[in-house]
């Protein structure tokens, strides 16, 4: 019986040694897994920060886009107004040029009338001098 007990004790001691070795390997693996988990958590935290920065950048880009769209609409409106003023100005220039032409024609006709009157006066004076 003592031999059986010694064999059982040896067997239990070997099993205990094997179990301790497995426990040691399991603890090492758990420690390695924890280190990997910490690394992954740090990477995840960096990814989260990057996402926040990207969201802020996207918001700023959207704000810039909205401002630029408003500016485009404003410029288009100013362009249309300016174009209408230009067309109105061209129309007025055309009318003024026509008015200038009419006035020049009227001045020419009046000059012809004055010339005709001057010629008639000259003829009248010549007749007067010749007959009196």
PDB file of C-alpha atoms in Angstrom:
ATOM      1  CA  UNK A   1       0.000   0.000   0.000  1.00  0.00           C
ATOM      2  CA  UNK A   2       2.792   2.369   0.789  1.00  0.00           C
ATOM      3  CA  UNK A   3       4.202   1.681  -2.676  1.00  0.00           C
ATOM      4  CA  UNK A   4       0.804   2.379  -4.200  1.00  0.00           C
ATOM      5  CA  UNK A   5       0.556   5.549  -2.199  1.00  0.00           C
ATOM      6  CA  UNK A   6       4.049   6.581  -3.289  1.00  0.00           C
ATOM      7  CA  UNK A   7       3.144   5.883  -6.919  1.00  0.00           C
ATOM      8  CA  UNK A   8      -0.052   7.872  -6.518  1.00  0.00           C
ATOM      9  CA  UNK A   9       1.943  10.644  -4.830  1.00  0.00           C
ATOM     10  CA  UNK A  10       4.495  10.613  -7.681  1.00  0.00           C
ATOM     11  CA  UNK A  11       1.680  10.610 -10.223  1.00  0.00           C
ATOM     12  CA  UNK A  12      -0.086  13.440  -8.409  1.00  0.00           C
ATOM     13  CA  UNK A  13       3.243  15.328  -8.154  1.00  0.00           C
ATOM     14  CA  UNK A  14       3.780  14.900 -11.918  1.00  0.00           C
ATOM     15  CA  UNK A  15       0.208  15.964 -12.591  1.00  0.00           C
ATOM     16  CA  UNK A  16       0.740  18.921 -10.285  1.00  0.00           C
ATOM     17  CA  UNK A  17       3.951  19.796 -12.184  1.00  0.00           C
ATOM     18  CA  UNK A  18       2.144  19.480 -15.507  1.00  0.00           C
ATOM     19  CA  UNK A  19      -0.752  21.565 -14.195  1.00  0.00           C
ATOM     20  CA  UNK A  20       1.669  24.201 -12.854  1.00  0.00           C
ATOM     21  CA  UNK A  21       3.463  24.300 -16.217  1.00  0.00           C
ATOM     22  CA  UNK A  22       0.114  24.642 -18.016  1.00  0.00           C
ATOM     23  CA  UNK A  23      -0.916  27.336 -15.539  1.00  0.00           C
ATOM     24  CA  UNK A  24       2.364  29.162 -16.171  1.00  0.00           C
ATOM     25  CA  UNK A  25       1.845  28.930 -19.962  1.00  0.00           C
ATOM     26  CA  UNK A  26      -1.778  30.017 -19.542  1.00  0.00           C
ATOM     27  CA  UNK A  27      -0.711  33.011 -17.440  1.00  0.00           C
ATOM     28  CA  UNK A  28       1.943  33.943 -20.023  1.00  0.00           C
ATOM     29  CA  UNK A  29      -0.651  33.671 -22.796  1.00  0.00           C
ATOM     30  CA  UNK A  30      -3.125  35.733 -20.741  1.00  0.00           C
ATOM     31  CA  UNK A  31      -0.437  38.391 -20.158  1.00  0.00           C
ATOM     32  CA  UNK A  32       0.408  38.409 -23.857  1.00  0.00           C
ATOM     33  CA  UNK A  33      -3.296  38.684 -24.704  1.00  0.00           C
ATOM     34  CA  UNK A  34      -3.665  41.593 -22.246  1.00  0.00           C
ATOM     35  CA  UNK A  35      -0.703  43.371 -23.853  1.00  0.00           C
ATOM     36  CA  UNK A  36      -2.243  42.807 -27.304  1.00  0.00           C
ATOM     37  CA  UNK A  37      -5.575  44.073 -25.969  1.00  0.00           C
ATOM     38  CA  UNK A  38      -3.908  47.220 -24.612  1.00  0.00           C
ATOM     39  CA  UNK A  39      -2.275  47.804 -27.991  1.00  0.00           C
ATOM     40  CA  UNK A  40      -5.585  47.331 -29.770  1.00  0.00           C
ATOM     41  CA  UNK A  41      -7.335  49.665 -27.292  1.00  0.00           C
ATOM     42  CA  UNK A  42      -4.676  52.341 -27.931  1.00  0.00           C
ATOM     43  CA  UNK A  43      -5.121  51.928 -31.689  1.00  0.00           C
ATOM     44  CA  UNK A  44      -8.883  52.114 -31.264  1.00  0.00           C
ATOM     45  CA  UNK A  45      -8.493  55.296 -29.237  1.00  0.00           C
ATOM     46  CA  UNK A  46      -6.319  56.798 -32.006  1.00  0.00           C
ATOM     47  CA  UNK A  47      -8.878  55.763 -34.597  1.00  0.00           C
ATOM     48  CA  UNK A  48     -11.594  57.417 -32.490  1.00  0.00           C
ATOM     49  CA  UNK A  49      -9.582  60.643 -32.280  1.00  0.00           C
ATOM     50  CA  UNK A  50      -8.958  60.525 -36.019  1.00  0.00           C
ATOM     51  CA  UNK A  51     -12.678  60.045 -36.617  1.00  0.00           C
ATOM     52  CA  UNK A  52     -13.444  63.099 -34.458  1.00  0.00           C
ATOM     53  CA  UNK A  53     -10.910  65.143 -36.418  1.00  0.00           C
ATOM     54  CA  UNK A  54     -12.353  63.912 -39.704  1.00  0.00           C
ATOM     55  CA  UNK A  55     -15.861  64.816 -38.550  1.00  0.00           C
ATOM     56  CA  UNK A  56     -14.685  68.313 -37.606  1.00  0.00           C
ATOM     57  CA  UNK A  57     -12.949  68.663 -40.965  1.00  0.00           C
ATOM     58  CA  UNK A  58     -16.088  67.475 -42.744  1.00  0.00           C
ATOM     59  CA  UNK A  59     -18.193  69.996 -40.815  1.00  0.00           C
ATOM     60  CA  UNK A  60     -15.772  72.801 -41.700  1.00  0.00           C
ATOM     61  CA  UNK A  61     -15.760  71.716 -45.347  1.00  0.00           C
ATOM     62  CA  UNK A  62     -19.562  71.692 -45.355  1.00  0.00           C
ATOM     63  CA  UNK A  63     -19.647  75.190 -43.839  1.00  0.00           C
ATOM     64  CA  UNK A  64     -17.154  76.417 -46.462  1.00  0.00           C
ATOM     65  CA  UNK A  65     -19.234  74.823 -49.198  1.00  0.00           C
ATOM     66  CA  UNK A  66     -22.404  76.502 -47.912  1.00  0.00           C
ATOM     67  CA  UNK A  67     -20.632  79.879 -47.767  1.00  0.00           C
ATOM     68  CA  UNK A  68     -19.288  79.406 -51.288  1.00  0.00           C
ATOM     69  CA  UNK A  69     -22.732  78.432 -52.591  1.00  0.00           C
ATOM     70  CA  UNK A  70     -24.171  81.588 -50.997  1.00  0.00           C
ATOM     71  CA  UNK A  71     -21.364  83.632 -52.532  1.00  0.00           C
ATOM     72  CA  UNK A  72     -22.046  82.083 -55.945  1.00  0.00           C
ATOM     73  CA  UNK A  73     -25.748  82.950 -55.686  1.00  0.00           C
ATOM     74  CA  UNK A  74     -24.843  86.474 -54.593  1.00  0.00           C
ATOM     75  CA  UNK A  75     -22.431  86.897 -57.500  1.00  0.00           C
ATOM     76  CA  UNK A  76     -24.991  85.514 -59.944  1.00  0.00           C
ATOM     77  CA  UNK A  77     -27.547  87.997 -58.642  1.00  0.00           C
ATOM     78  CA  UNK A  78     -25.059  90.875 -58.933  1.00  0.00           C
ATOM     79  CA  UNK A  79     -24.159  89.706 -62.430  1.00  0.00           C
ATOM     80  CA  UNK A  80     -27.808  89.702 -63.511  1.00  0.00           C
ATOM     81  CA  UNK A  81     -28.329  93.170 -62.017  1.00  0.00           C
ATOM     82  CA  UNK A  82     -25.188  94.483 -63.688  1.00  0.00           C
ATOM     83  CA  UNK A  83     -26.189  92.907 -66.977  1.00  0.00           C
ATOM     84  CA  UNK A  84     -29.623  94.593 -66.771  1.00  0.00           C
ATOM     85  CA  UNK A  85     -27.951  97.946 -65.992  1.00  0.00           C
ATOM     86  CA  UNK A  86     -25.605  97.447 -68.939  1.00  0.00           C
ATOM     87  CA  UNK A  87     -28.494  96.736 -71.306  1.00  0.00           C
ATOM     88  CA  UNK A  88     -30.386  99.765 -69.958  1.00  0.00           C
ATOM     89  CA  UNK A  89     -27.247 101.884 -70.418  1.00  0.00           C
ATOM     90  CA  UNK A  90     -26.789 100.649 -73.980  1.00  0.00           C
ATOM     91  CA  UNK A  91     -30.413 101.461 -74.714  1.00  0.00           C
ATOM     92  CA  UNK A  92     -29.967 104.969 -73.283  1.00  0.00           C
ATOM     93  CA  UNK A  93     -26.769 105.461 -75.299  1.00  0.00           C
ATOM     94  CA  UNK A  94     -28.628 104.449 -78.447  1.00  0.00           C
ATOM     95  CA  UNK A  95     -31.431 106.910 -77.638  1.00  0.00           C
ATOM     96  CA  UNK A  96     -28.929 109.673 -76.851  1.00  0.00           C
ATOM     97  CA  UNK A  97     -27.032 109.017 -80.084  1.00  0.00           C
ATOM     98  CA  UNK A  98     -30.307 109.212 -81.992  1.00  0.00           C
ATOM     99  CA  UNK A  99     -31.151 112.457 -80.173  1.00  0.00           C
ATOM    100  CA  UNK A 100     -27.686 113.854 -81.025  1.00  0.00           C
ATOM    101  CA  UNK A 101     -28.208 112.936 -84.681  1.00  0.00           C
ATOM    102  CA  UNK A 102     -31.625 114.631 -84.657  1.00  0.00           C
ATOM    103  CA  UNK A 103     -30.168 117.764 -83.055  1.00  0.00           C
ATOM    104  CA  UNK A 104     -27.278 117.845 -85.544  1.00  0.00           C
ATOM    105  CA  UNK A 105     -29.807 117.537 -88.385  1.00  0.00           C
ATOM    106  CA  UNK A 106     -31.870 120.345 -86.871  1.00  0.00           C
ATOM    107  CA  UNK A 107     -28.756 122.526 -86.485  1.00  0.00           C
ATOM    108  CA  UNK A 108     -27.871 121.874 -90.137  1.00  0.00           C
ATOM    109  CA  UNK A 109     -31.401 122.817 -91.260  1.00  0.00           C
ATOM    110  CA  UNK A 110     -31.278 125.987 -89.164  1.00  0.00           C
ATOM    111  CA  UNK A 111     -27.901 126.876 -90.661  1.00  0.00           C
ATOM    112  CA  UNK A 112     -29.418 126.432 -94.116  1.00  0.00           C
ATOM    113  CA  UNK A 113     -32.300 128.736 -93.123  1.00  0.00           C
ATOM    114  CA  UNK A 114     -29.846 131.318 -91.756  1.00  0.00           C
ATOM    115  CA  UNK A 115     -27.790 131.045 -94.966  1.00  0.00           C
ATOM    116  CA  UNK A 116     -30.925 131.476 -97.047  1.00  0.00           C
ATOM    117  CA  UNK A 117     -31.950 134.522 -95.000  1.00  0.00           C
ATOM    118  CA  UNK A 118     -28.433 135.936 -95.242  1.00  0.00           C
ATOM    119  CA  UNK A 119     -28.440 135.440 -99.005  1.00  0.00           C
ATOM    120  CA  UNK A 120     -31.875 137.119 -99.286  1.00  0.00           C
ATOM    121  CA  UNK A 121     -30.642 140.052 -97.181  1.00  0.00           C
ATOM    122  CA  UNK A 122     -27.548 140.339 -99.346  1.00  0.00           C
ATOM    123  CA  UNK A 123     -29.722 140.326-102.456  1.00  0.00           C
ATOM    124  CA  UNK A 124     -32.044 142.895-100.903  1.00  0.00           C
ATOM    125  CA  UNK A 125     -29.133 145.174 -99.952  1.00  0.00           C
ATOM    126  CA  UNK A 126     -27.649 144.823-103.412  1.00  0.00           C
ATOM    127  CA  UNK A 127     -31.027 145.691-104.970  1.00  0.00           C
ATOM    128  CA  UNK A 128     -31.343 148.673-102.655  1.00  0.00           C
ATOM    129  CA  UNK A 129     -27.885 149.908-103.490  1.00  0.00           C
ATOM    130  CA  UNK A 130     -28.438 149.346-107.163  1.00  0.00           C
ATOM    131  CA  UNK A 131     -31.828 151.158-107.303  1.00  0.00           C
ATOM    132  CA  UNK A 132     -31.338 153.918-104.814  1.00  0.00           C
TER     133      UNK A 132
END
